[in-house]
GROMACS .gro file of C-alpha atoms in nm:
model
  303
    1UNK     CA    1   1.488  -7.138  -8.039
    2UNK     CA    2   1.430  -7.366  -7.735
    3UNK     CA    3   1.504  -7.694  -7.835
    4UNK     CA    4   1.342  -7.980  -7.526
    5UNK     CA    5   1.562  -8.278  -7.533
    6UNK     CA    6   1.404  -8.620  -7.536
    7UNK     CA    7   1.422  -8.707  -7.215
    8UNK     CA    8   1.275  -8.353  -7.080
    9UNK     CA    9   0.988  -8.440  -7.312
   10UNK     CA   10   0.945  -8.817  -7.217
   11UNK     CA   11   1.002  -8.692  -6.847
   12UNK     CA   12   0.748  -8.420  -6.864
   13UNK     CA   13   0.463  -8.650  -7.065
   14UNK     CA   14   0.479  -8.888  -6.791
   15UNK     CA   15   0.454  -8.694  -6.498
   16UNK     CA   16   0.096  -8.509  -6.673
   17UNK     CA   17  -0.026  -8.835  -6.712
   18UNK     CA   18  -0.015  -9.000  -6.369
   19UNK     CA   19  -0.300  -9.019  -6.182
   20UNK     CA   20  -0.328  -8.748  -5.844
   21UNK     CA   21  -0.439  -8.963  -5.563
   22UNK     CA   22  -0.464  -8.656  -5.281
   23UNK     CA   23  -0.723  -8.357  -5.328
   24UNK     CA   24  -0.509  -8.014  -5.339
   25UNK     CA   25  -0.543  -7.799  -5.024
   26UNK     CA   26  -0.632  -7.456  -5.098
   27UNK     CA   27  -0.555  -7.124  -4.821
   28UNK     CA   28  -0.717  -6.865  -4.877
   29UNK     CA   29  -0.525  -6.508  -4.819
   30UNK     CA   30  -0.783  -6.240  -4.618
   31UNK     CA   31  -0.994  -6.219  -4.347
   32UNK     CA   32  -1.328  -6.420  -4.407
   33UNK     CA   33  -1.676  -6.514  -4.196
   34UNK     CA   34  -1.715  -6.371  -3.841
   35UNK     CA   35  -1.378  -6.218  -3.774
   36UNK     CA   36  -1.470  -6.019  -4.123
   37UNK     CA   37  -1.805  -5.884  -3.955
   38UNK     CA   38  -1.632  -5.831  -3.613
   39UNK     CA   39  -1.365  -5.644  -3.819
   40UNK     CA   40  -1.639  -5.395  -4.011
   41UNK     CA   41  -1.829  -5.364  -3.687
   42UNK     CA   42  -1.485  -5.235  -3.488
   43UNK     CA   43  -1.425  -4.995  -3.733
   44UNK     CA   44  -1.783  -4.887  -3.753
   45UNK     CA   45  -1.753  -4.788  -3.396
   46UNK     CA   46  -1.397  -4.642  -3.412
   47UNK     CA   47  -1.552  -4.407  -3.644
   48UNK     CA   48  -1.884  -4.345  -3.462
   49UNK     CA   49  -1.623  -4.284  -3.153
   50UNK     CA   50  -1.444  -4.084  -3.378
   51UNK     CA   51  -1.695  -3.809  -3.514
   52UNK     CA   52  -1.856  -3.769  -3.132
   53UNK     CA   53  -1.537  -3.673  -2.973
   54UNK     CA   54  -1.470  -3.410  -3.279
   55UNK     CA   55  -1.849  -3.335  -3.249
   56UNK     CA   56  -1.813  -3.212  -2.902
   57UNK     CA   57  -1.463  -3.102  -2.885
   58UNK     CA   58  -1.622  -2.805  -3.131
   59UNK     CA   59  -1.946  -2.763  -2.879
   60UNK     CA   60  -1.672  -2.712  -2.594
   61UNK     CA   61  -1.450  -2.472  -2.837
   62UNK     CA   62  -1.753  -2.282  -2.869
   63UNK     CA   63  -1.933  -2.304  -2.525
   64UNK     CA   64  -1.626  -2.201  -2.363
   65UNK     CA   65  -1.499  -1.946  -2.580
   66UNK     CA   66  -1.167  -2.055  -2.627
   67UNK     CA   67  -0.965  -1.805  -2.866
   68UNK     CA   68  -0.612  -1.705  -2.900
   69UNK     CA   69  -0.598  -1.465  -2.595
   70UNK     CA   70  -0.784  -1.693  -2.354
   71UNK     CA   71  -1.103  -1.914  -2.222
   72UNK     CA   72  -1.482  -1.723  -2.196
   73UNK     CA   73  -1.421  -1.439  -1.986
   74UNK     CA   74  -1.089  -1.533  -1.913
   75UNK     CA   75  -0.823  -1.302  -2.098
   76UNK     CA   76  -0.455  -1.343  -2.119
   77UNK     CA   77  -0.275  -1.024  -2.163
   78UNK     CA   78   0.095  -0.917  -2.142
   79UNK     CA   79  -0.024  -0.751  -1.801
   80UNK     CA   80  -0.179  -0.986  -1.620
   81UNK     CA   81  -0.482  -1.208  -1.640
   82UNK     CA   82  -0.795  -1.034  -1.726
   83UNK     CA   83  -1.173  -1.160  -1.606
   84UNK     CA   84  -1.485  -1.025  -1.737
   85UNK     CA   85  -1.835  -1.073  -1.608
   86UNK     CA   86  -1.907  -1.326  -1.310
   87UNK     CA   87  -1.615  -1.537  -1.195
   88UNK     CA   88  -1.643  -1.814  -0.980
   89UNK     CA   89  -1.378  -1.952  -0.766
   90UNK     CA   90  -1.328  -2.264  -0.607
   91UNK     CA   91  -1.021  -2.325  -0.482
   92UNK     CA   92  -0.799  -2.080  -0.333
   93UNK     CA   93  -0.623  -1.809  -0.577
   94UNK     CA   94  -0.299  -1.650  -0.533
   95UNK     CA   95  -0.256  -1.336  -0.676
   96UNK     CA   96  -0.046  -1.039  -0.673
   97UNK     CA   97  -0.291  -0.767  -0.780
   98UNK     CA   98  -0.659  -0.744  -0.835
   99UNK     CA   99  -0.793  -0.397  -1.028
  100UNK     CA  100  -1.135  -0.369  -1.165
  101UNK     CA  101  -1.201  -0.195  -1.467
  102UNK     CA  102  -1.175   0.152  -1.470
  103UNK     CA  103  -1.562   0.210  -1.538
  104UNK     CA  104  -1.683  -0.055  -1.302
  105UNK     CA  105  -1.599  -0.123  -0.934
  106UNK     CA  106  -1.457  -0.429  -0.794
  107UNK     CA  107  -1.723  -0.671  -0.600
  108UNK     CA  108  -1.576  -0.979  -0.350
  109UNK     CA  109  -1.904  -1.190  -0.291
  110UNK     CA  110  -1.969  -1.464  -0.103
  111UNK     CA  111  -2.259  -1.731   0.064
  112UNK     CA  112  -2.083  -1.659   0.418
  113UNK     CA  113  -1.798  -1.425   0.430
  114UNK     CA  114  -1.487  -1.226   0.285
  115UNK     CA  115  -1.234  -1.266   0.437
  116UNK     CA  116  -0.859  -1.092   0.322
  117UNK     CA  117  -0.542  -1.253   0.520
  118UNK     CA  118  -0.220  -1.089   0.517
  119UNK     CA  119   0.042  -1.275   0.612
  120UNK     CA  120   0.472  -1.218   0.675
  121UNK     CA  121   0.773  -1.462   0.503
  122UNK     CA  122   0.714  -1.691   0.788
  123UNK     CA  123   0.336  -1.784   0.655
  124UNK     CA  124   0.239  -1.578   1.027
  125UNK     CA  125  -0.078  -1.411   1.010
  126UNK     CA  126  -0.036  -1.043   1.021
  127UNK     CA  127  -0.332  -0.876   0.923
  128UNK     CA  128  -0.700  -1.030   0.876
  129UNK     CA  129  -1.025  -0.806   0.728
  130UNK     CA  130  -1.351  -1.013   0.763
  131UNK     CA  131  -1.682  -0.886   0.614
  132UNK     CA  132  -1.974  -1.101   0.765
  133UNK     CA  133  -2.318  -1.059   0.751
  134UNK     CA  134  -2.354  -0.926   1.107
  135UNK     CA  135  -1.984  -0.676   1.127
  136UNK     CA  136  -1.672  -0.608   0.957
  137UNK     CA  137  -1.352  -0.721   1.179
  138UNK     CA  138  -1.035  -0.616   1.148
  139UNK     CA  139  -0.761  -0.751   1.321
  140UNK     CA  140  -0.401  -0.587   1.268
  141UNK     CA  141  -0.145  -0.370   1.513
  142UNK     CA  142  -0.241  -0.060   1.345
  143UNK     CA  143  -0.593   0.022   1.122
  144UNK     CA  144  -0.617   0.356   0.890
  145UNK     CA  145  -0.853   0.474   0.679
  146UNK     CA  146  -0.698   0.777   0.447
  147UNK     CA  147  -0.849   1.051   0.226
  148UNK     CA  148  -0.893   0.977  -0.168
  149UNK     CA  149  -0.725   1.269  -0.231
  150UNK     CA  150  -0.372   1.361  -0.068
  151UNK     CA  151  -0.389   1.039   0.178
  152UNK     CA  152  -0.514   1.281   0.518
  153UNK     CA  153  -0.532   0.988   0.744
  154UNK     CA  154  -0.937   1.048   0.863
  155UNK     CA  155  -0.923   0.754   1.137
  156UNK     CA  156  -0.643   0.570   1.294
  157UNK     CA  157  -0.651   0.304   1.582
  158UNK     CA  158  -0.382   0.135   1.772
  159UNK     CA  159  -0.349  -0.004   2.149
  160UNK     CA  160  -0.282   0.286   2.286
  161UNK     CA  161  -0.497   0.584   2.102
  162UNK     CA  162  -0.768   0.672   1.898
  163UNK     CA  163  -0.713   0.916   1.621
  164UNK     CA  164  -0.942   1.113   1.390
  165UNK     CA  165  -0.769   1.375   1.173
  166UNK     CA  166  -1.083   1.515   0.995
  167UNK     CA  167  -1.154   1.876   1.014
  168UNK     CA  168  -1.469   1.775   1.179
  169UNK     CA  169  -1.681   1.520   1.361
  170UNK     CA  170  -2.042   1.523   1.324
  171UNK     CA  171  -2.224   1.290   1.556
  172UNK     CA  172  -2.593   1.239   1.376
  173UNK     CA  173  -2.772   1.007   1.648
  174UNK     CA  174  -3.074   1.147   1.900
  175UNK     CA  175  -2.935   1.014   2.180
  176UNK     CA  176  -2.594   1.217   2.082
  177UNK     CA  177  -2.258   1.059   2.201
  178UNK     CA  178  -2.156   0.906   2.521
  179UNK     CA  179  -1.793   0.887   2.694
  180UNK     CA  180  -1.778   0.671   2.958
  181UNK     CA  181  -1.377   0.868   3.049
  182UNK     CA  182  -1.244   1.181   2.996
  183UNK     CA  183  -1.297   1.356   2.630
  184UNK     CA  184  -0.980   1.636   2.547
  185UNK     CA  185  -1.068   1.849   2.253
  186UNK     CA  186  -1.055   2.207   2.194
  187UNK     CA  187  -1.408   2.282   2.052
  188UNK     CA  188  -1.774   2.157   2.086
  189UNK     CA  189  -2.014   2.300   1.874
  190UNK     CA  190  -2.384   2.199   1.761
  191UNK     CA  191  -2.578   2.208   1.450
  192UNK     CA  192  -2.678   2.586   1.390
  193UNK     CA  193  -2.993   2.488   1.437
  194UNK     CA  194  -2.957   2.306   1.740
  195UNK     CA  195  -2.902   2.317   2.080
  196UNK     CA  196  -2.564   2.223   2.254
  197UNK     CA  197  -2.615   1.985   2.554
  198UNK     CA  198  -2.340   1.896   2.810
  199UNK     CA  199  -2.493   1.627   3.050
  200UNK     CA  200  -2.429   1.390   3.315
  201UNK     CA  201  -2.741   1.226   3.472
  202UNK     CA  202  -2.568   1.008   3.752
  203UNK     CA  203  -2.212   1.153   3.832
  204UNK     CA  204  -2.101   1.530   3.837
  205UNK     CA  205  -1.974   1.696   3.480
  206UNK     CA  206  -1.634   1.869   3.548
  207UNK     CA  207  -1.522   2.143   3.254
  208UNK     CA  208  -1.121   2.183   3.317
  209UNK     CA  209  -0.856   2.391   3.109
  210UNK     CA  210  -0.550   2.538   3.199
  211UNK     CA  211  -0.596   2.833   3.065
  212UNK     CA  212  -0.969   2.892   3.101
  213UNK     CA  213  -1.293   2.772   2.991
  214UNK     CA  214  -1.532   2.958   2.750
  215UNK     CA  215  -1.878   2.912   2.709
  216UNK     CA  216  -2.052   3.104   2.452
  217UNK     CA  217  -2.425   3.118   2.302
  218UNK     CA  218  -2.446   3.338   2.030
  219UNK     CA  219  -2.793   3.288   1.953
  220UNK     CA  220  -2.997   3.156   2.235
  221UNK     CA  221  -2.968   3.095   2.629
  222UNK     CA  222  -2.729   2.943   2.843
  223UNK     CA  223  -2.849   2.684   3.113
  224UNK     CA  224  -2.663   2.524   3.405
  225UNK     CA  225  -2.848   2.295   3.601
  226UNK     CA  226  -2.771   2.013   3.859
  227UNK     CA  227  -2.934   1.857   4.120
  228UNK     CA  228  -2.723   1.951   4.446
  229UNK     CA  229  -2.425   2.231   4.399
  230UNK     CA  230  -2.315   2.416   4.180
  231UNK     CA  231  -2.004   2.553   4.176
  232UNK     CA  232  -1.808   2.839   3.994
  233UNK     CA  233  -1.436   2.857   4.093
  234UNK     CA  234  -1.124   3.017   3.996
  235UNK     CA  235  -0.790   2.965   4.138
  236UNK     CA  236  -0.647   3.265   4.053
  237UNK     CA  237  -0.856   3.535   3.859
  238UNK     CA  238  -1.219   3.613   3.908
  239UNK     CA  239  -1.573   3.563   3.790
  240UNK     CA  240  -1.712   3.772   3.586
  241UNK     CA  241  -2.045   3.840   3.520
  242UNK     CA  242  -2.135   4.086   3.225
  243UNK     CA  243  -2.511   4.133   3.129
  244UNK     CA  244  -2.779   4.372   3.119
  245UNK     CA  245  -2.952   4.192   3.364
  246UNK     CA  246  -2.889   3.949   3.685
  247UNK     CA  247  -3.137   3.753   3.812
  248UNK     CA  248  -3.131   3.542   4.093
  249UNK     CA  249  -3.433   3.353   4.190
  250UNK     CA  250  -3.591   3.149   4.520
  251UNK     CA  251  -3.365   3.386   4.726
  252UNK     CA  252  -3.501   3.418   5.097
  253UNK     CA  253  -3.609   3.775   5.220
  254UNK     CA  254  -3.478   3.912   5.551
  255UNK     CA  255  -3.707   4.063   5.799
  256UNK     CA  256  -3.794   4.482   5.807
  257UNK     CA  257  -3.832   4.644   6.148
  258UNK     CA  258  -3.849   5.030   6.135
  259UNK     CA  259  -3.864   5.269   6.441
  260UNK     CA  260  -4.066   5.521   6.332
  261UNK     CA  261  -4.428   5.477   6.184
  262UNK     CA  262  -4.460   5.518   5.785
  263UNK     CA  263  -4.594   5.821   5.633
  264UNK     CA  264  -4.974   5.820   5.520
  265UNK     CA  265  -4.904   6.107   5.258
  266UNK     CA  266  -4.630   5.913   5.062
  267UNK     CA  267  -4.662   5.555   4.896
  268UNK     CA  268  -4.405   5.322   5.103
  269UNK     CA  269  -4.133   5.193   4.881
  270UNK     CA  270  -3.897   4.856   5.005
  271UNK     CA  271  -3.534   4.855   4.924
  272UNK     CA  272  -3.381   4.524   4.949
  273UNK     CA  273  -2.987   4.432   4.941
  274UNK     CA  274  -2.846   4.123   4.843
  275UNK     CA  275  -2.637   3.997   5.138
  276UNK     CA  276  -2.378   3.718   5.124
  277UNK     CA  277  -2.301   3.490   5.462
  278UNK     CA  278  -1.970   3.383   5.588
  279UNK     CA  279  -2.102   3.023   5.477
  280UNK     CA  280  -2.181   3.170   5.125
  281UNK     CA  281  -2.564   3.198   5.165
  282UNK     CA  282  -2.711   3.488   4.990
  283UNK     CA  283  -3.033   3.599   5.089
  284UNK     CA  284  -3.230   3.984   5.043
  285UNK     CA  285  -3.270   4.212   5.335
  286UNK     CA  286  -3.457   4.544   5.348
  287UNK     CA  287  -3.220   4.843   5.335
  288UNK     CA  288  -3.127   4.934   5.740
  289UNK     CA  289  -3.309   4.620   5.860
  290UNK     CA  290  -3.155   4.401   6.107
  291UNK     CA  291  -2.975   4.064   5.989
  292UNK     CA  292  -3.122   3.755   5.938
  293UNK     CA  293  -2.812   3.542   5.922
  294UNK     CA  294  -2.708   3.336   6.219
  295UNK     CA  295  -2.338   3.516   6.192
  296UNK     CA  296  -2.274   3.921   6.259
  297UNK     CA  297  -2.008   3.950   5.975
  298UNK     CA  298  -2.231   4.010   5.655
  299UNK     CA  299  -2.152   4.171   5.343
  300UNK     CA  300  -2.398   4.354   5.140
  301UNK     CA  301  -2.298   4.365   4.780
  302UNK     CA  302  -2.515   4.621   4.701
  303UNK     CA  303  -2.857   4.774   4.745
   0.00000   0.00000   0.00000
């Protein structure tokens, strides 16, 4: 039992029973008035902030595509980097590779121009293909273009030549092709329904080969013409001439004197002969007739 001694008690009755001259002063713990409101109205808009940013961070998600393997048509595989569709690029891309799918080919389009660089360690251009809208430009020491199959090289150009390997060149325009030097090949041929024409209209058209020239028309007629000489020469063989028929046209005709009068019982028949000059005229002359060249020395190849 609690037992209060006297003097507790007397102690205690007195100090109850005085009078409190000062009000108490009471603080209250929390936040009250306008901070409160200012307080709820922060957190209001934290929250608002809040559900819009997670609101459109799922719009994005799903606009863009994003998954596991990669971002809309962008693919991330243990190959490479895989784009489907329409891609659109910026900025410059470095890349290693770039295959298209196997069912689809591979377009490089652009507002201006495509341009490929190829370049050495020393960041020295090397090579440069430009597709415009007026050529394509190429600009490297050496330019092939191979066969699918096998890799035939079909064209080739350098500094110094020219080369096309394919079995055959076909030249499709109406005006045909035009040199402006020397052509070497072994074998000109037209369409088999066409005709084959060699011409030069302002210089002379030389045919040279060192072991002869052939000139063959299987099918139709073979034409030389030119506007001053022509000439026909072999160093060391002959010319021959092999046909059914020879004609030579616009030839002048010598003069016919006879010493005896012509028969009125039998029809008169003229013999010509083709005579040659020592200046390599030809020209005909009546069988026994005198000569009409300025020279004496004629030969008469035959009558």
């Amino acid at each position: 039992p609690f037992q209060m001694t006297r003097e507790q008690y007397i102690l205690a009755t007195q100090q109850n029973s005085l009078p409190r001259t000062e009000n108490p002063q009471f603080y209250p713990v929390g936040i009250y008035g306008w901070r409160k409101r200012c307080l709820y109205f922060f957190v209001l808009l934290l929250l608002v902030t809040m559900i819009v940013n997670l609101a459109m961070t799922i719009w994005i998600l799903k606009v863009m595509n994003f998954t596991v393997d990669g971002m809309g048509n962008l693919r991330v595989t243990k190959k490479g980097i895989r784009l489907e569709g329409i891609s659109e690029f910026l900025l410059p891309l470095y890349v290693k590779e770039i295959h298209s799918r196997k069912d689809s080919p591979l377009v490089l389009q652009s507002d201006r121009n495509v341009t490929v660089n190829a370049r050495n360690h020393m960041g020295q251009l090397t090579g440069q293909l430009t597709v415009g809208a007026d050529a394509v430009e190429a600009q490297c020491k050496r330019f092939e273009v191979r066969a699918s199959e096998g890799g035939k090289v079909l064209f080739s150009a350098d500094e110094d030549a020219i080369v096309i390997g394919a079995d055959r060149l076909k030249v499709t325009g109406t005006e045909g092709a035009v040199f402006g030097h020397s052509v070497e090949t072994p074998h000109i041929r037209a369409e088999p329904s066409q005709d084959l024409k060699l011409e030069s209209p302002t210089r002379s058209l030389v045919m040279e080969a060192p072991r002869g020239v052939q000139v063959n028309a299987a099918a139709g007629d073979l034409k030389a013409t030119c506007r001053k000489e022509l000439h026909l020469q072999s160093t060391e063989g002959e010319i021959f001439l092999n046909a059914d028929t020879i004609r030579l046209g616009n030839l002048p005709t010598g003069s016919f004197s006879s010493s005896s009068p012509p028969s009125s019982s039998a029809p008169r028949q003229t013999i010509y002969e083709l005579c040659v000059c020592p200046n390599g005229k030809l020209y005909l002359s009546p069988a026994g007739a005198g000569s009409t060249c300025q020279s004496s020395s004629n030969i008469c190849l035959w009558s």
